[in-house]
mmCIF file of C-alpha atoms and ligand atoms in Angstrom:
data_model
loop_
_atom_site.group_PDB
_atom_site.id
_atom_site.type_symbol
_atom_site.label_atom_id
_atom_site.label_comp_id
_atom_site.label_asym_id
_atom_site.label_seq_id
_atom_site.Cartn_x
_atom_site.Cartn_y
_atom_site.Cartn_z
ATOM 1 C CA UNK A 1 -30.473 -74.140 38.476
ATOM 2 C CA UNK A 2 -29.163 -70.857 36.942
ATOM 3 C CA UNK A 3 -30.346 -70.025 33.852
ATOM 4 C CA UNK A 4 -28.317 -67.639 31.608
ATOM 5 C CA UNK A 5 -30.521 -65.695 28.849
ATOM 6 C CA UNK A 6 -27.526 -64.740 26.254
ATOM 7 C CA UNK A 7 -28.464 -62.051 23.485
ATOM 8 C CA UNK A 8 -26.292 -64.151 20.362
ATOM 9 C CA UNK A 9 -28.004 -66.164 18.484
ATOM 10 C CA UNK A 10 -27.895 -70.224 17.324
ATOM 11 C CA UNK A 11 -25.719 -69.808 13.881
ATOM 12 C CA UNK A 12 -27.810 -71.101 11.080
ATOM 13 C CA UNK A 13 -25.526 -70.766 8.279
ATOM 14 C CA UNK A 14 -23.259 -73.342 6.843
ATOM 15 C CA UNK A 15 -19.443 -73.055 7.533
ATOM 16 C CA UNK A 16 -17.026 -74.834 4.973
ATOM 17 C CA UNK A 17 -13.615 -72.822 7.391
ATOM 18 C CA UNK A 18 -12.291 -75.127 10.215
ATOM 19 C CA UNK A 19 -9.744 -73.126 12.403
ATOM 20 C CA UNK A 20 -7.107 -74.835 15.101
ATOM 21 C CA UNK A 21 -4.898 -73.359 17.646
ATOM 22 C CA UNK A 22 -4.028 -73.704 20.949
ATOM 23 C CA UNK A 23 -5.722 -73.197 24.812
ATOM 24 C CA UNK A 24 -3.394 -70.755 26.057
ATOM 25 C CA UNK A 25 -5.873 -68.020 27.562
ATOM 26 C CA UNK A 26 -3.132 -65.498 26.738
ATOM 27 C CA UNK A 27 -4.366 -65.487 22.953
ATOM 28 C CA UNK A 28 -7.809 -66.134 22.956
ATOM 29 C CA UNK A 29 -9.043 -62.356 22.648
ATOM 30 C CA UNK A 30 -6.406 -61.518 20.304
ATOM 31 C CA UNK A 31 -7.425 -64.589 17.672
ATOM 32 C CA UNK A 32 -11.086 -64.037 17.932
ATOM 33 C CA UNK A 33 -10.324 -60.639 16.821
ATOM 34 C CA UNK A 34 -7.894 -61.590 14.137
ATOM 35 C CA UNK A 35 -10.832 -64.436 12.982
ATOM 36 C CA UNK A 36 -13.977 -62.486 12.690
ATOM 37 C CA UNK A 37 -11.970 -58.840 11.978
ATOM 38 C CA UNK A 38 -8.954 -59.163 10.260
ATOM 39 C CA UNK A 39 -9.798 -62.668 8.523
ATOM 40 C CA UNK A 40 -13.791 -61.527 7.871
ATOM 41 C CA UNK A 41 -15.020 -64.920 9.249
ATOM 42 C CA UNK A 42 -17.673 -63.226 11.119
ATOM 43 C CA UNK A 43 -17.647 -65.942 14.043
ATOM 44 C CA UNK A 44 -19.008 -68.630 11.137
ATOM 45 C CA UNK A 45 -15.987 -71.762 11.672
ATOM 46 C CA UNK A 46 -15.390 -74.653 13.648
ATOM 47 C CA UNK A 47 -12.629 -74.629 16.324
ATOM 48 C CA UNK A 48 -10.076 -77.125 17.915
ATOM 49 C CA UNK A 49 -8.648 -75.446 20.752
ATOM 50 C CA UNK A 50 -6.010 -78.319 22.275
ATOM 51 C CA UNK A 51 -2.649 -77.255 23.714
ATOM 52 C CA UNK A 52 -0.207 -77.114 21.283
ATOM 53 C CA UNK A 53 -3.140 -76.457 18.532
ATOM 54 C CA UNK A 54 -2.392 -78.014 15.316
ATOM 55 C CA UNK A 55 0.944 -80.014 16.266
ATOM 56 C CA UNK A 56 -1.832 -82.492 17.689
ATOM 57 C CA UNK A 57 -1.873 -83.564 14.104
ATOM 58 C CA UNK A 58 1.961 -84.408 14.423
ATOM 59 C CA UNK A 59 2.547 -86.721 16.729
ATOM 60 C CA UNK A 60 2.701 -89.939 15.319
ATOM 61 C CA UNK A 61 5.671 -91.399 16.622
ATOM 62 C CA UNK A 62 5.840 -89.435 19.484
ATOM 63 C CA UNK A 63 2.072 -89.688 20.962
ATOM 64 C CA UNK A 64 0.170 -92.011 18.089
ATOM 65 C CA UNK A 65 -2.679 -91.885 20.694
ATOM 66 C CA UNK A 66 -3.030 -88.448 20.298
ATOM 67 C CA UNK A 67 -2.546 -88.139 17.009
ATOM 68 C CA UNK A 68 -4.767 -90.485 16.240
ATOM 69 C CA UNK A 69 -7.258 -89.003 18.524
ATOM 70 C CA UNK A 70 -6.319 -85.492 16.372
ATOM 71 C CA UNK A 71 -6.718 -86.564 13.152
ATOM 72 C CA UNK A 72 -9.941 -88.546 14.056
ATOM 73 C CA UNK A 73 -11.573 -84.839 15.348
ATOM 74 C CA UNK A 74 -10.002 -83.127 12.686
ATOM 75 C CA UNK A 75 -11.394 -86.131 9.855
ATOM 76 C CA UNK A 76 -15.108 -86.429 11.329
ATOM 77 C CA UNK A 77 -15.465 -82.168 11.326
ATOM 78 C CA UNK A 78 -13.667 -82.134 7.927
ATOM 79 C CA UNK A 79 -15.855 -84.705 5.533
ATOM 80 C CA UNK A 80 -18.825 -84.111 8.000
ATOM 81 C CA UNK A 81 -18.788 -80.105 7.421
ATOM 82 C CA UNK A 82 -17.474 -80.875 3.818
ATOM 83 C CA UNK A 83 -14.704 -78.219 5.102
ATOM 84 C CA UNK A 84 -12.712 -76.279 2.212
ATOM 85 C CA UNK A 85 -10.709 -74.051 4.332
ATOM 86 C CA UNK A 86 -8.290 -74.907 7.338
ATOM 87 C CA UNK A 87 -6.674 -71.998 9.062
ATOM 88 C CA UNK A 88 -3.878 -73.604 11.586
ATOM 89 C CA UNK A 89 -2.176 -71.123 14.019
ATOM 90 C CA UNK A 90 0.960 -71.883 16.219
ATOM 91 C CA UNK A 91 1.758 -68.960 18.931
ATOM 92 C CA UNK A 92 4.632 -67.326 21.118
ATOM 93 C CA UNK A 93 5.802 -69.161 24.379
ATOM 94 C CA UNK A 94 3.787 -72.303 23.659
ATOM 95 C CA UNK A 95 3.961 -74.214 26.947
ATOM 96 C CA UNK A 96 2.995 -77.272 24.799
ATOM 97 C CA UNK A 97 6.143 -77.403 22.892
ATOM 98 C CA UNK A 98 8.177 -76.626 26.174
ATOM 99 C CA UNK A 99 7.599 -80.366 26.953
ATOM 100 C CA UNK A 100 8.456 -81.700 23.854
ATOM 101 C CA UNK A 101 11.492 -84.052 23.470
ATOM 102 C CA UNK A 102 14.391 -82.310 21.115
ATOM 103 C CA UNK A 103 14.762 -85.228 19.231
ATOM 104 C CA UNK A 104 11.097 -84.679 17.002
ATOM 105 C CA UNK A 105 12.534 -81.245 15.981
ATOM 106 C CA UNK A 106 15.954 -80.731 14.084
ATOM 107 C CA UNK A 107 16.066 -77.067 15.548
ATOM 108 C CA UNK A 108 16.235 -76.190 19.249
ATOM 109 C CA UNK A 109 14.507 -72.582 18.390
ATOM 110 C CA UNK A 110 10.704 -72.919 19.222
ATOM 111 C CA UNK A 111 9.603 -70.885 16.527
ATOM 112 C CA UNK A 112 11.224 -73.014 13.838
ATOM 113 C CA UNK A 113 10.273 -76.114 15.908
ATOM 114 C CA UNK A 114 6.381 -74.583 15.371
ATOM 115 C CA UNK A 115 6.781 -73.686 11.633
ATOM 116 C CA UNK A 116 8.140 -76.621 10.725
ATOM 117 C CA UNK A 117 5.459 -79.032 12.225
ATOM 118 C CA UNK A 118 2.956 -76.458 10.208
ATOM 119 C CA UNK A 119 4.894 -77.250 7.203
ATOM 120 C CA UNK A 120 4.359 -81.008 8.434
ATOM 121 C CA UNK A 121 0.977 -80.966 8.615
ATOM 122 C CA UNK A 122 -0.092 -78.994 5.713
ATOM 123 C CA UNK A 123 2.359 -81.359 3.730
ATOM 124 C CA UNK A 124 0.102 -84.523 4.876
ATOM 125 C CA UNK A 125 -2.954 -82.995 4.539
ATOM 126 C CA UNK A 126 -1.979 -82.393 0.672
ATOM 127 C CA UNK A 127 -2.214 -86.455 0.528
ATOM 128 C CA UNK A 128 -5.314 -87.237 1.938
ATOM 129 C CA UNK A 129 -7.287 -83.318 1.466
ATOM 130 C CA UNK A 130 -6.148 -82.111 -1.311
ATOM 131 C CA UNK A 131 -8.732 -79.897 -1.829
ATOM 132 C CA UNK A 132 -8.554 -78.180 1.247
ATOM 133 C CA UNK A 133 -7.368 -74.947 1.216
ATOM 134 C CA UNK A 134 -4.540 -74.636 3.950
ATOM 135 C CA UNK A 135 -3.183 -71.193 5.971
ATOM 136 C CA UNK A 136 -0.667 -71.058 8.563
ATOM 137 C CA UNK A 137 0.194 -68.174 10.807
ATOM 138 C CA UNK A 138 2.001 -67.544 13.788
ATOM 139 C CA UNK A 139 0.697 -65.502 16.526
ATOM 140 C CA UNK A 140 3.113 -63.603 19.238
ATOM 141 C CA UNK A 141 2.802 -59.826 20.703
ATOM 142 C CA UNK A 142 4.595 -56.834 20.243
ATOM 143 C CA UNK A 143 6.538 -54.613 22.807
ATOM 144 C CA UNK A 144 2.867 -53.326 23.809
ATOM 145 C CA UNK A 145 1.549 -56.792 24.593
ATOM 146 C CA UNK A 146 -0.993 -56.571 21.627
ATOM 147 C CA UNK A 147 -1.622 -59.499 20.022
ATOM 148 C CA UNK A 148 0.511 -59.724 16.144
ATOM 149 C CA UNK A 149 -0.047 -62.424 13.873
ATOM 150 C CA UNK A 150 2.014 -63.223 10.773
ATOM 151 C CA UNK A 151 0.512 -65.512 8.141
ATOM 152 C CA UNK A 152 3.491 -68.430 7.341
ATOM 153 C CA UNK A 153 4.492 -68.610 4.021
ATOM 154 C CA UNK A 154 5.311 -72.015 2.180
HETATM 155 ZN ZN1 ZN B 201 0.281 -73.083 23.337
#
């Protein structure tokens, strides 16, 4: 069996950040450097990658399975980590929200469909987390193809 020998090591320090976004491979580089450089996290969170990232946490009426299966994840890493700061990113081109019904958004324009489900879930997480500290961005790329990410405001 291969055995890999890999120079990091085994994070010992607590984490109180819990960060979700989506699989797309597309972004992956670009948000680890926008984490650990622009955001200082120095690789020291937890992470839900799912497509779609945090509109998993939406989806009541539309997928309660998965939403219940999001909010369980999200719950257990939350109280168990005794988390204090979420950090929710929606990006560009989402293939997730491509198959989405119309009818769970009022807008037609993916980007406002994305911002508003942010709005959504940072609204119920005020309810039952109120002392979580919640950030929203959006992440897209520029005429270069690098990565840009614009933090959401309320
Ligand atoms: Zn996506």
């Amino acid at each position: 069996m291969a055995s890999y020998q890999i120079s990091s090591k085994v994070n010992r320090a607590e984490t109180d950040v819990l960060v979700v976004y989506c699989s797309d491979h597309r972004f992956q580089a670009g948000l680890y450097e926008f984490l650990n450089l622009a955001l200082n996290l120095n690789e020291n969170y937890d992470l839900l990658v799912l497509p779609g990232g945090p509109q998993c946490l939406t989806l009541m009426e539309y997928l309660p399975k998965f939403s219940w299966a999001g909010w369980k994840w999200f719950r257990f890493l939350v109280e168990k980590h005794e988390l204090k700061r979420l950090i929710l990113i929606a990006h560009q081109d989402c293939g997730w929200y491509k198959e989405l019904p119309f009818h769970l958004h009022a807008s037609s324009e993916p980007r406002h469909r994305q911002e508003v489900d942010l709005h959504r879930v940072k609204q119920a997480l005020a309810k039952d987390f109120p002392e979580l500290h919640v950030e929203l961005y959006y992440a897209g790329w520029d005429a270069n193809d690098r990565v840009t990410v614009e933090a959401i405001s309320a």
